[in-house]
Amino acid sequence: MRKSIKSIVLLSLIMMMVAVPAMAQTTLRIGHLANTDHLWHKASEKFAEEVAERTDGEVQVEVFPNEILGSERETLEGIRTGTIADMTITGETLGNWAPKVGILGAMYLFRDSEHIKKVADGPIGEEIEQDILDKSNIRVLTWFERGPRYLTTNRPIRTPEDAEGLKMRVPNVPWFIKGWQEIGANPAPMAFSEVFTALQQGVMDAQENPLALIDSAKFYEVQDYVNLTGHIRQWIYFVIGEDQFQNLTEAQQEAVLTAADIAHDYHQELFFEQQDELRASLEEKGMEFIEVDNDAFRSKVSDLVYDEFPEYIDLYERIEAVE
Ligand code: 2Q2
């Protein structure tokens, strides 16, 4: 009797061990810089749901907001070395490895949503995505449009002279640093998750970002003005490490690609809805919107590509020419 119980136990143990590989799950970790209120997080969760459903739970996606896994740069390094994270939401910062995507940091280049869509979905977008894959071993799954970037401050800024010497945080991207230096400000790179505290403690006096991040990161608690510079229009990429992608079965890859397309549509729909509400919502929270002398800002940086980034002239001019 005892013997047979023992053998049943043993048999079930063996069965469990055999059964485990058959139920093997892959987990993909997405780390990003925004918080859970931001559309990037919601689109990532949508992606997670779709992937789980389409792979019958074989591929699980976990989403980590607020740079919990590391700054944007650290997360990218982690994806490349197969640690920390497998996926992220990133743009011009990736230009530190794959130069072409750096163009997303160019000031006054992209005109509007239509221009963005034409470039991102067209041959130039393909070229940028291929450059990212070749140079950084990261695969673009889709892109999300971003609202125009505006400068936030505690005193109104209407002209470049007003911005003279302004201690401002920028992402760690050469275009941002050089651009704001040309305007006359005093920009310094810093990880996004450190910005709120830096503004609160006066380490920085200003930062620039789209309204959606200004709102979700609660910058209205530490900044009084949104100066309507609109100095950059851009999109951002939803990416996965190429090694991680290649580790999936073909069917799982299909599921990931389809889920990313669905996340794109989901994001874009909510994005356009939200754009109209964001200004009113920030005004309610106490921020004042300031009209700026856009021509004056623009003329400060109109030669930037020729003077500082000649390696981008060709790409820059081809993007400008997209009707
Ligand atoms: O301010 C930020 O950190 C973001 O809005 C950046 O634009 C973003 O992280 C880019 O640097 C994307 O690579």
mmCIF file of C-alpha atoms and ligand atoms in Angstrom:
data_model
loop_
_atom_site.group_PDB
_atom_site.id
_atom_site.type_symbol
_atom_site.label_atom_id
_atom_site.label_comp_id
_atom_site.label_asym_id
_atom_site.label_seq_id
_atom_site.Cartn_x
_atom_site.Cartn_y
_atom_site.Cartn_z
ATOM 1 C CA MET A 1 0.000 0.000 0.000
ATOM 2 C CA ARG A 2 2.600 2.510 1.129
ATOM 3 C CA LYS A 3 4.689 1.516 -1.782
ATOM 4 C CA SER A 4 1.912 2.261 -4.267
ATOM 5 C CA ILE A 5 1.248 5.700 -2.700
ATOM 6 C CA LYS A 6 4.920 6.401 -3.055
ATOM 7 C CA SER A 7 4.887 5.395 -6.678
ATOM 8 C CA ILE A 8 1.786 7.485 -7.374
ATOM 9 C CA VAL A 9 3.492 10.483 -5.823
ATOM 10 C CA LEU A 10 6.609 9.766 -7.791
ATOM 11 C CA LEU A 11 4.650 9.296 -10.983
ATOM 12 C CA SER A 12 2.780 12.569 -10.560
ATOM 13 C CA LEU A 13 6.032 14.361 -9.842
ATOM 14 C CA ILE A 14 7.488 12.999 -13.032
ATOM 15 C CA MET A 15 4.352 13.989 -14.917
ATOM 16 C CA MET A 16 4.558 17.517 -13.535
ATOM 17 C CA MET A 17 8.151 17.785 -14.608
ATOM 18 C CA VAL A 18 7.275 16.583 -18.074
ATOM 19 C CA ALA A 19 4.237 18.836 -18.248
ATOM 20 C CA VAL A 20 6.103 22.025 -17.318
ATOM 21 C CA PRO A 21 7.985 22.544 -20.580
ATOM 22 C CA ALA A 22 4.805 21.990 -22.570
ATOM 23 C CA MET A 23 3.158 24.899 -20.714
ATOM 24 C CA ALA A 24 6.253 27.055 -20.965
ATOM 25 C CA GLN A 25 5.414 30.721 -21.030
ATOM 26 C CA THR A 26 7.405 33.579 -22.372
ATOM 27 C CA THR A 27 7.205 36.866 -20.533
ATOM 28 C CA LEU A 28 7.928 40.134 -22.286
ATOM 29 C CA ARG A 29 8.650 43.105 -20.001
ATOM 30 C CA ILE A 30 7.838 46.585 -21.299
ATOM 31 C CA GLY A 31 9.517 49.405 -19.365
ATOM 32 C CA HIS A 32 8.605 53.017 -20.183
ATOM 33 C CA LEU A 33 8.989 56.474 -18.688
ATOM 34 C CA ALA A 34 5.372 57.668 -18.434
ATOM 35 C CA ASN A 35 2.942 56.884 -15.629
ATOM 36 C CA THR A 36 -0.187 54.735 -15.668
ATOM 37 C CA ASP A 37 -2.437 57.679 -16.687
ATOM 38 C CA HIS A 38 -0.508 58.223 -19.902
ATOM 39 C CA LEU A 39 -1.678 56.797 -23.224
ATOM 40 C CA TRP A 40 1.628 54.964 -23.699
ATOM 41 C CA HIS A 41 0.753 52.867 -20.686
ATOM 42 C CA LYS A 42 -2.794 52.268 -21.853
ATOM 43 C CA ALA A 43 -1.627 51.295 -25.344
ATOM 44 C CA SER A 44 0.961 48.938 -23.789
ATOM 45 C CA GLU A 45 -1.756 47.293 -21.732
ATOM 46 C CA LYS A 46 -3.919 46.942 -24.798
ATOM 47 C CA PHE A 47 -0.972 45.273 -26.518
ATOM 48 C CA ALA A 48 -0.514 42.937 -23.511
ATOM 49 C CA GLU A 49 -4.160 41.876 -23.611
ATOM 50 C CA GLU A 50 -4.080 41.228 -27.338
ATOM 51 C CA VAL A 51 -0.849 39.228 -27.162
ATOM 52 C CA ALA A 52 -2.134 37.042 -24.329
ATOM 53 C CA GLU A 53 -5.357 36.378 -26.173
ATOM 54 C CA ARG A 54 -3.720 35.692 -29.511
ATOM 55 C CA THR A 55 -1.147 33.279 -28.069
ATOM 56 C CA ASP A 56 -3.568 31.516 -25.708
ATOM 57 C CA GLY A 57 -1.578 32.835 -22.813
ATOM 58 C CA GLU A 58 1.772 31.472 -24.028
ATOM 59 C CA VAL A 59 3.202 34.972 -24.219
ATOM 60 C CA GLN A 60 2.576 37.202 -21.231
ATOM 61 C CA VAL A 61 3.391 40.904 -21.369
ATOM 62 C CA GLU A 62 4.132 42.877 -18.208
ATOM 63 C CA VAL A 63 4.120 46.659 -18.318
ATOM 64 C CA PHE A 64 6.336 48.720 -15.984
ATOM 65 C CA PRO A 65 5.698 52.509 -15.944
ATOM 66 C CA ASN A 66 7.700 55.409 -14.432
ATOM 67 C CA GLU A 67 11.166 54.182 -15.386
ATOM 68 C CA ILE A 68 10.804 51.530 -12.673
ATOM 69 C CA LEU A 69 13.068 49.260 -14.687
ATOM 70 C CA GLY A 70 15.539 52.056 -15.436
ATOM 71 C CA SER A 71 15.840 55.310 -17.342
ATOM 72 C CA GLU A 72 15.065 55.283 -21.055
ATOM 73 C CA ARG A 73 18.749 54.791 -21.834
ATOM 74 C CA GLU A 74 19.233 52.068 -19.240
ATOM 75 C CA THR A 75 16.146 50.278 -20.495
ATOM 76 C CA LEU A 76 17.481 50.367 -24.049
ATOM 77 C CA GLU A 77 20.820 49.012 -22.872
ATOM 78 C CA GLY A 78 18.961 46.315 -20.937
ATOM 79 C CA ILE A 79 16.972 45.268 -23.986
ATOM 80 C CA ARG A 80 20.148 45.054 -26.047
ATOM 81 C CA THR A 81 21.951 42.910 -23.497
ATOM 82 C CA GLY A 82 18.891 40.822 -22.692
ATOM 83 C CA THR A 83 18.501 42.051 -19.116
ATOM 84 C CA ILE A 84 16.032 44.375 -17.324
ATOM 85 C CA ALA A 85 13.513 44.674 -20.168
ATOM 86 C CA ASP A 86 12.444 43.267 -23.537
ATOM 87 C CA MET A 87 10.449 46.173 -24.913
ATOM 88 C CA THR A 88 10.110 49.926 -24.515
ATOM 89 C CA ILE A 89 8.720 53.138 -25.966
ATOM 90 C CA THR A 90 11.505 55.262 -27.351
ATOM 91 C CA GLY A 91 12.457 57.750 -30.004
ATOM 92 C CA GLU A 92 15.372 60.090 -30.571
ATOM 93 C CA THR A 93 17.250 58.685 -27.560
ATOM 94 C CA LEU A 94 17.771 55.590 -29.685
ATOM 95 C CA GLY A 95 19.776 57.892 -31.961
ATOM 96 C CA ASN A 96 22.693 57.276 -29.613
ATOM 97 C CA TRP A 97 22.975 53.882 -31.360
ATOM 98 C CA ALA A 98 21.073 54.256 -34.622
ATOM 99 C CA PRO A 99 21.684 57.789 -35.940
ATOM 100 C CA LYS A 100 18.721 58.212 -38.297
ATOM 101 C CA VAL A 101 16.039 58.154 -35.590
ATOM 102 C CA GLY A 102 17.826 61.122 -33.988
ATOM 103 C CA ILE A 103 16.015 63.275 -36.566
ATOM 104 C CA LEU A 104 12.908 63.030 -34.362
ATOM 105 C CA GLY A 105 14.645 65.616 -32.169
ATOM 106 C CA ALA A 106 14.922 68.179 -34.983
ATOM 107 C CA MET A 107 13.118 71.442 -34.247
ATOM 108 C CA TYR A 108 10.359 72.760 -36.544
ATOM 109 C CA LEU A 109 10.822 69.941 -39.040
ATOM 110 C CA PHE A 110 7.554 68.025 -38.862
ATOM 111 C CA ARG A 111 4.614 70.270 -39.666
ATOM 112 C CA ASP A 112 1.513 68.417 -38.504
ATOM 113 C CA SER A 113 -0.158 65.031 -37.966
ATOM 114 C CA GLU A 114 -0.479 64.401 -41.656
ATOM 115 C CA HIS A 115 3.202 65.064 -42.303
ATOM 116 C CA ILE A 116 4.098 62.774 -39.394
ATOM 117 C CA LYS A 117 1.915 59.954 -40.684
ATOM 118 C CA LYS A 118 3.249 60.258 -44.230
ATOM 119 C CA VAL A 119 6.843 60.093 -43.088
ATOM 120 C CA ALA A 120 6.418 57.450 -40.366
ATOM 121 C CA ASP A 121 4.387 55.139 -42.608
ATOM 122 C CA GLY A 122 6.295 55.873 -45.814
ATOM 123 C CA PRO A 123 9.702 54.943 -47.254
ATOM 124 C CA ILE A 124 11.589 57.309 -44.928
ATOM 125 C CA GLY A 125 9.934 55.679 -41.919
ATOM 126 C CA GLU A 126 10.983 52.290 -43.278
ATOM 127 C CA GLU A 127 14.533 53.521 -43.702
ATOM 128 C CA ILE A 128 14.640 54.780 -40.100
ATOM 129 C CA GLU A 129 13.233 51.475 -38.792
ATOM 130 C CA GLN A 130 15.799 49.490 -40.794
ATOM 131 C CA ASP A 131 18.605 51.670 -39.436
ATOM 132 C CA ILE A 132 17.337 51.002 -35.896
ATOM 133 C CA LEU A 133 17.276 47.249 -36.537
ATOM 134 C CA ASP A 134 20.700 47.159 -38.193
ATOM 135 C CA LYS A 135 22.515 49.398 -35.748
ATOM 136 C CA SER A 136 20.852 48.679 -32.417
ATOM 137 C CA ASN A 137 19.371 45.194 -32.846
ATOM 138 C CA ILE A 138 16.000 46.594 -31.820
ATOM 139 C CA ARG A 139 12.842 46.029 -33.876
ATOM 140 C CA VAL A 140 10.192 48.696 -34.314
ATOM 141 C CA LEU A 141 6.704 47.239 -33.894
ATOM 142 C CA THR A 142 4.730 50.426 -34.403
ATOM 143 C CA TRP A 143 4.710 54.161 -33.646
ATOM 144 C CA PHE A 144 2.561 56.544 -31.637
ATOM 145 C CA GLU A 145 2.083 60.199 -32.519
ATOM 146 C CA ARG A 146 2.994 62.770 -29.874
ATOM 147 C CA GLY A 147 1.577 66.244 -29.348
ATOM 148 C CA PRO A 148 3.778 69.311 -29.971
ATOM 149 C CA ARG A 149 6.443 69.936 -27.336
ATOM 150 C CA TYR A 150 6.070 73.093 -25.256
ATOM 151 C CA LEU A 151 8.388 74.810 -22.811
ATOM 152 C CA THR A 152 7.071 74.956 -19.223
ATOM 153 C CA THR A 153 8.436 77.538 -16.785
ATOM 154 C CA ASN A 154 7.669 79.654 -13.733
ATOM 155 C CA ARG A 155 7.873 82.925 -15.647
ATOM 156 C CA PRO A 156 6.328 83.655 -19.025
ATOM 157 C CA ILE A 157 8.653 83.167 -21.978
ATOM 158 C CA ARG A 158 7.641 84.965 -25.155
ATOM 159 C CA THR A 159 10.928 85.448 -26.978
ATOM 160 C CA PRO A 160 14.338 83.799 -27.095
ATOM 161 C CA GLU A 161 15.633 86.743 -25.009
ATOM 162 C CA ASP A 162 13.219 85.756 -22.234
ATOM 163 C CA ALA A 163 14.777 82.275 -22.262
ATOM 164 C CA GLU A 164 18.324 83.609 -21.884
ATOM 165 C CA GLY A 165 20.223 81.447 -19.372
ATOM 166 C CA LEU A 166 17.129 79.438 -18.436
ATOM 167 C CA LYS A 167 18.187 76.307 -16.525
ATOM 168 C CA MET A 168 16.167 73.677 -18.296
ATOM 169 C CA ARG A 169 16.044 69.915 -18.437
ATOM 170 C CA VAL A 170 16.156 68.198 -21.812
ATOM 171 C CA PRO A 171 16.318 64.510 -22.792
ATOM 172 C CA ASN A 172 19.813 63.182 -23.385
ATOM 173 C CA VAL A 173 19.763 63.931 -27.114
ATOM 174 C CA PRO A 174 22.252 66.208 -28.938
ATOM 175 C CA TRP A 175 19.575 68.006 -31.020
ATOM 176 C CA PHE A 176 17.816 69.176 -27.869
ATOM 177 C CA ILE A 177 20.968 70.387 -26.192
ATOM 178 C CA LYS A 178 22.331 72.262 -29.210
ATOM 179 C CA GLY A 179 18.904 73.636 -30.161
ATOM 180 C CA TRP A 180 18.227 75.211 -26.782
ATOM 181 C CA GLN A 181 21.781 76.502 -26.571
ATOM 182 C CA GLU A 182 21.221 78.303 -29.883
ATOM 183 C CA ILE A 183 18.080 79.851 -28.435
ATOM 184 C CA GLY A 184 20.155 81.086 -25.491
ATOM 185 C CA ALA A 185 18.941 78.789 -22.708
ATOM 186 C CA ASN A 186 21.099 76.638 -20.474
ATOM 187 C CA PRO A 187 19.922 73.065 -21.162
ATOM 188 C CA ALA A 188 21.128 69.980 -19.298
ATOM 189 C CA PRO A 189 20.241 66.330 -19.927
ATOM 190 C CA MET A 190 18.463 64.371 -17.216
ATOM 191 C CA ALA A 191 16.379 61.175 -17.036
ATOM 192 C CA PHE A 192 12.656 61.838 -17.183
ATOM 193 C CA SER A 193 11.901 60.296 -13.781
ATOM 194 C CA GLU A 194 14.148 62.870 -12.085
ATOM 195 C CA VAL A 195 12.518 65.922 -13.667
ATOM 196 C CA PHE A 196 9.677 66.524 -11.199
ATOM 197 C CA THR A 197 11.983 66.635 -8.184
ATOM 198 C CA ALA A 198 14.530 68.761 -10.067
ATOM 199 C CA LEU A 199 11.824 71.338 -10.819
ATOM 200 C CA GLN A 200 10.449 71.168 -7.302
ATOM 201 C CA GLN A 201 13.850 71.751 -5.732
ATOM 202 C CA GLY A 202 14.879 74.433 -8.213
ATOM 203 C CA VAL A 203 17.735 72.362 -9.648
ATOM 204 C CA MET A 204 15.943 73.061 -12.949
ATOM 205 C CA ASP A 205 13.714 76.032 -13.779
ATOM 206 C CA ALA A 206 12.096 74.611 -16.876
ATOM 207 C CA GLN A 207 11.504 71.576 -19.072
ATOM 208 C CA GLU A 208 9.809 70.915 -22.394
ATOM 209 C CA ASN A 209 7.408 68.126 -23.351
ATOM 210 C CA PRO A 210 4.038 67.449 -24.965
ATOM 211 C CA LEU A 211 0.935 68.354 -22.917
ATOM 212 C CA ALA A 212 0.153 64.683 -22.255
ATOM 213 C CA LEU A 213 3.388 64.176 -20.303
ATOM 214 C CA ILE A 214 3.129 67.585 -18.607
ATOM 215 C CA ASP A 215 -0.250 66.470 -17.356
ATOM 216 C CA SER A 216 0.433 62.848 -16.426
ATOM 217 C CA ALA A 217 3.748 63.698 -14.722
ATOM 218 C CA LYS A 218 1.943 66.437 -12.741
ATOM 219 C CA PHE A 219 4.387 69.155 -13.784
ATOM 220 C CA TYR A 220 1.518 71.613 -13.182
ATOM 221 C CA GLU A 221 2.304 71.249 -9.492
ATOM 222 C CA VAL A 222 5.767 72.748 -9.994
ATOM 223 C CA GLN A 223 5.438 74.865 -13.172
ATOM 224 C CA ASP A 224 3.095 77.804 -13.785
ATOM 225 C CA TYR A 225 3.337 78.460 -17.522
ATOM 226 C CA VAL A 226 3.016 76.513 -20.745
ATOM 227 C CA ASN A 227 4.781 78.639 -23.345
ATOM 228 C CA LEU A 228 3.351 77.678 -26.728
ATOM 229 C CA THR A 229 6.659 77.079 -28.484
ATOM 230 C CA GLY A 230 5.522 73.895 -30.269
ATOM 231 C CA HIS A 231 9.186 73.604 -31.215
ATOM 232 C CA ILE A 232 9.068 69.879 -31.982
ATOM 233 C CA ARG A 233 6.436 67.625 -33.521
ATOM 234 C CA GLN A 234 7.330 63.978 -33.495
ATOM 235 C CA TRP A 235 6.282 60.401 -32.906
ATOM 236 C CA ILE A 236 7.694 57.674 -30.705
ATOM 237 C CA TYR A 237 8.409 54.023 -31.398
ATOM 238 C CA PHE A 238 7.055 50.941 -29.652
ATOM 239 C CA VAL A 239 9.970 48.497 -29.854
ATOM 240 C CA ILE A 240 11.157 44.999 -28.945
ATOM 241 C CA GLY A 241 14.689 43.564 -28.759
ATOM 242 C CA GLU A 242 15.419 41.642 -31.945
ATOM 243 C CA ASP A 243 16.823 38.667 -29.996
ATOM 244 C CA GLN A 244 13.670 38.544 -27.901
ATOM 245 C CA PHE A 245 11.556 38.745 -31.052
ATOM 246 C CA GLN A 246 13.509 35.946 -32.735
ATOM 247 C CA ASN A 247 13.062 33.764 -29.639
ATOM 248 C CA LEU A 248 9.324 33.685 -30.285
ATOM 249 C CA THR A 249 7.738 31.083 -32.551
ATOM 250 C CA GLU A 250 6.504 32.280 -35.913
ATOM 251 C CA ALA A 251 2.903 32.216 -34.720
ATOM 252 C CA GLN A 252 3.836 34.212 -31.627
ATOM 253 C CA GLN A 253 5.673 36.771 -33.772
ATOM 254 C CA GLU A 254 2.551 37.116 -35.902
ATOM 255 C CA ALA A 255 0.490 37.681 -32.759
ATOM 256 C CA VAL A 256 2.927 40.325 -31.499
ATOM 257 C CA LEU A 257 2.857 42.191 -34.828
ATOM 258 C CA THR A 258 -0.924 42.144 -35.014
ATOM 259 C CA ALA A 259 -1.270 43.213 -31.391
ATOM 260 C CA ALA A 260 1.090 46.137 -32.063
ATOM 261 C CA ASP A 261 -1.042 47.272 -35.015
ATOM 262 C CA ILE A 262 -4.115 47.136 -32.807
ATOM 263 C CA ALA A 263 -2.286 49.094 -30.084
ATOM 264 C CA HIS A 264 -1.353 51.710 -32.725
ATOM 265 C CA ASP A 265 -4.968 52.253 -33.794
ATOM 266 C CA TYR A 266 -6.134 52.269 -30.198
ATOM 267 C CA HIS A 267 -3.486 54.853 -29.293
ATOM 268 C CA GLN A 268 -4.144 57.116 -32.273
ATOM 269 C CA GLU A 269 -7.866 57.230 -31.631
ATOM 270 C CA LEU A 270 -7.483 58.169 -27.986
ATOM 271 C CA PHE A 271 -4.636 60.561 -28.828
ATOM 272 C CA PHE A 272 -6.737 62.735 -31.120
ATOM 273 C CA GLU A 273 -9.628 62.748 -28.653
ATOM 274 C CA GLN A 274 -7.320 63.755 -25.851
ATOM 275 C CA GLN A 275 -5.480 66.567 -27.651
ATOM 276 C CA ASP A 276 -8.511 68.832 -27.474
ATOM 277 C CA GLU A 277 -9.054 68.286 -23.766
ATOM 278 C CA LEU A 278 -5.517 68.607 -22.487
ATOM 279 C CA ARG A 279 -5.203 72.388 -22.580
ATOM 280 C CA ALA A 280 -8.461 72.945 -20.708
ATOM 281 C CA SER A 281 -7.523 70.313 -18.182
ATOM 282 C CA LEU A 282 -4.125 71.915 -17.506
ATOM 283 C CA GLU A 283 -5.723 75.371 -17.277
ATOM 284 C CA GLU A 284 -8.089 74.007 -14.664
ATOM 285 C CA LYS A 285 -5.079 72.781 -12.746
ATOM 286 C CA GLY A 286 -3.694 76.322 -12.734
ATOM 287 C CA MET A 287 -1.372 76.509 -15.714
ATOM 288 C CA GLU A 288 -1.388 79.619 -17.871
ATOM 289 C CA PHE A 289 -0.781 79.339 -21.619
ATOM 290 C CA ILE A 290 1.485 81.953 -23.197
ATOM 291 C CA GLU A 291 1.620 82.858 -26.884
ATOM 292 C CA VAL A 292 5.222 83.108 -28.049
ATOM 293 C CA ASP A 293 7.014 84.760 -30.936
ATOM 294 C CA ASN A 294 7.347 81.547 -32.935
ATOM 295 C CA ASP A 295 9.257 83.154 -35.811
ATOM 296 C CA ALA A 296 11.892 84.427 -33.426
ATOM 297 C CA PHE A 297 12.425 80.965 -31.913
ATOM 298 C CA ARG A 298 12.398 79.313 -35.288
ATOM 299 C CA SER A 299 14.964 81.657 -36.793
ATOM 300 C CA LYS A 300 17.394 80.892 -33.951
ATOM 301 C CA VAL A 301 17.534 77.238 -34.964
ATOM 302 C CA SER A 302 16.892 77.350 -38.695
ATOM 303 C CA ASP A 303 20.572 76.721 -39.505
ATOM 304 C CA LEU A 304 21.111 74.113 -36.826
ATOM 305 C CA VAL A 305 21.123 71.154 -39.181
ATOM 306 C CA TYR A 306 23.666 72.842 -41.476
ATOM 307 C CA ASP A 307 25.917 74.138 -38.692
ATOM 308 C CA GLU A 308 25.792 71.343 -36.141
ATOM 309 C CA PHE A 309 24.362 68.217 -37.728
ATOM 310 C CA PRO A 310 25.550 68.077 -41.359
ATOM 311 C CA GLU A 311 25.261 64.275 -41.330
ATOM 312 C CA TYR A 312 21.478 64.786 -41.157
ATOM 313 C CA ILE A 313 21.106 67.294 -44.000
ATOM 314 C CA ASP A 314 20.050 64.708 -46.583
ATOM 315 C CA LEU A 315 17.435 63.065 -44.354
ATOM 316 C CA TYR A 316 16.255 66.458 -43.097
ATOM 317 C CA GLU A 317 15.700 67.826 -46.583
ATOM 318 C CA ARG A 318 13.953 64.693 -47.783
ATOM 319 C CA ILE A 319 11.559 64.908 -44.804
ATOM 320 C CA GLU A 320 10.968 68.610 -45.451
ATOM 321 C CA ALA A 321 10.068 67.768 -49.059
ATOM 322 C CA VAL A 322 7.366 65.231 -48.129
ATOM 323 C CA GLU A 323 4.099 66.950 -49.080
HETATM 324 O O1 2Q2 B 1 11.264 64.254 -22.122
HETATM 325 C C1 2Q2 B 1 11.395 63.060 -22.320
HETATM 326 O O2 2Q2 B 1 12.223 62.364 -21.737
HETATM 327 C C2 2Q2 B 1 10.588 62.424 -23.420
HETATM 328 O O3 2Q2 B 1 9.533 63.179 -23.794
HETATM 329 C C3 2Q2 B 1 11.551 62.284 -24.573
HETATM 330 O O4 2Q2 B 1 11.136 62.914 -25.727
HETATM 331 C C4 2Q2 B 1 11.724 60.919 -24.924
HETATM 332 O O5 2Q2 B 1 12.175 60.239 -23.819
HETATM 333 C C5 2Q2 B 1 12.731 60.851 -26.053
HETATM 334 O O6 2Q2 B 1 13.979 61.150 -25.604
HETATM 335 C C6 2Q2 B 1 12.522 59.628 -26.806
HETATM 336 O O7 2Q2 B 1 13.675 58.931 -27.063
#
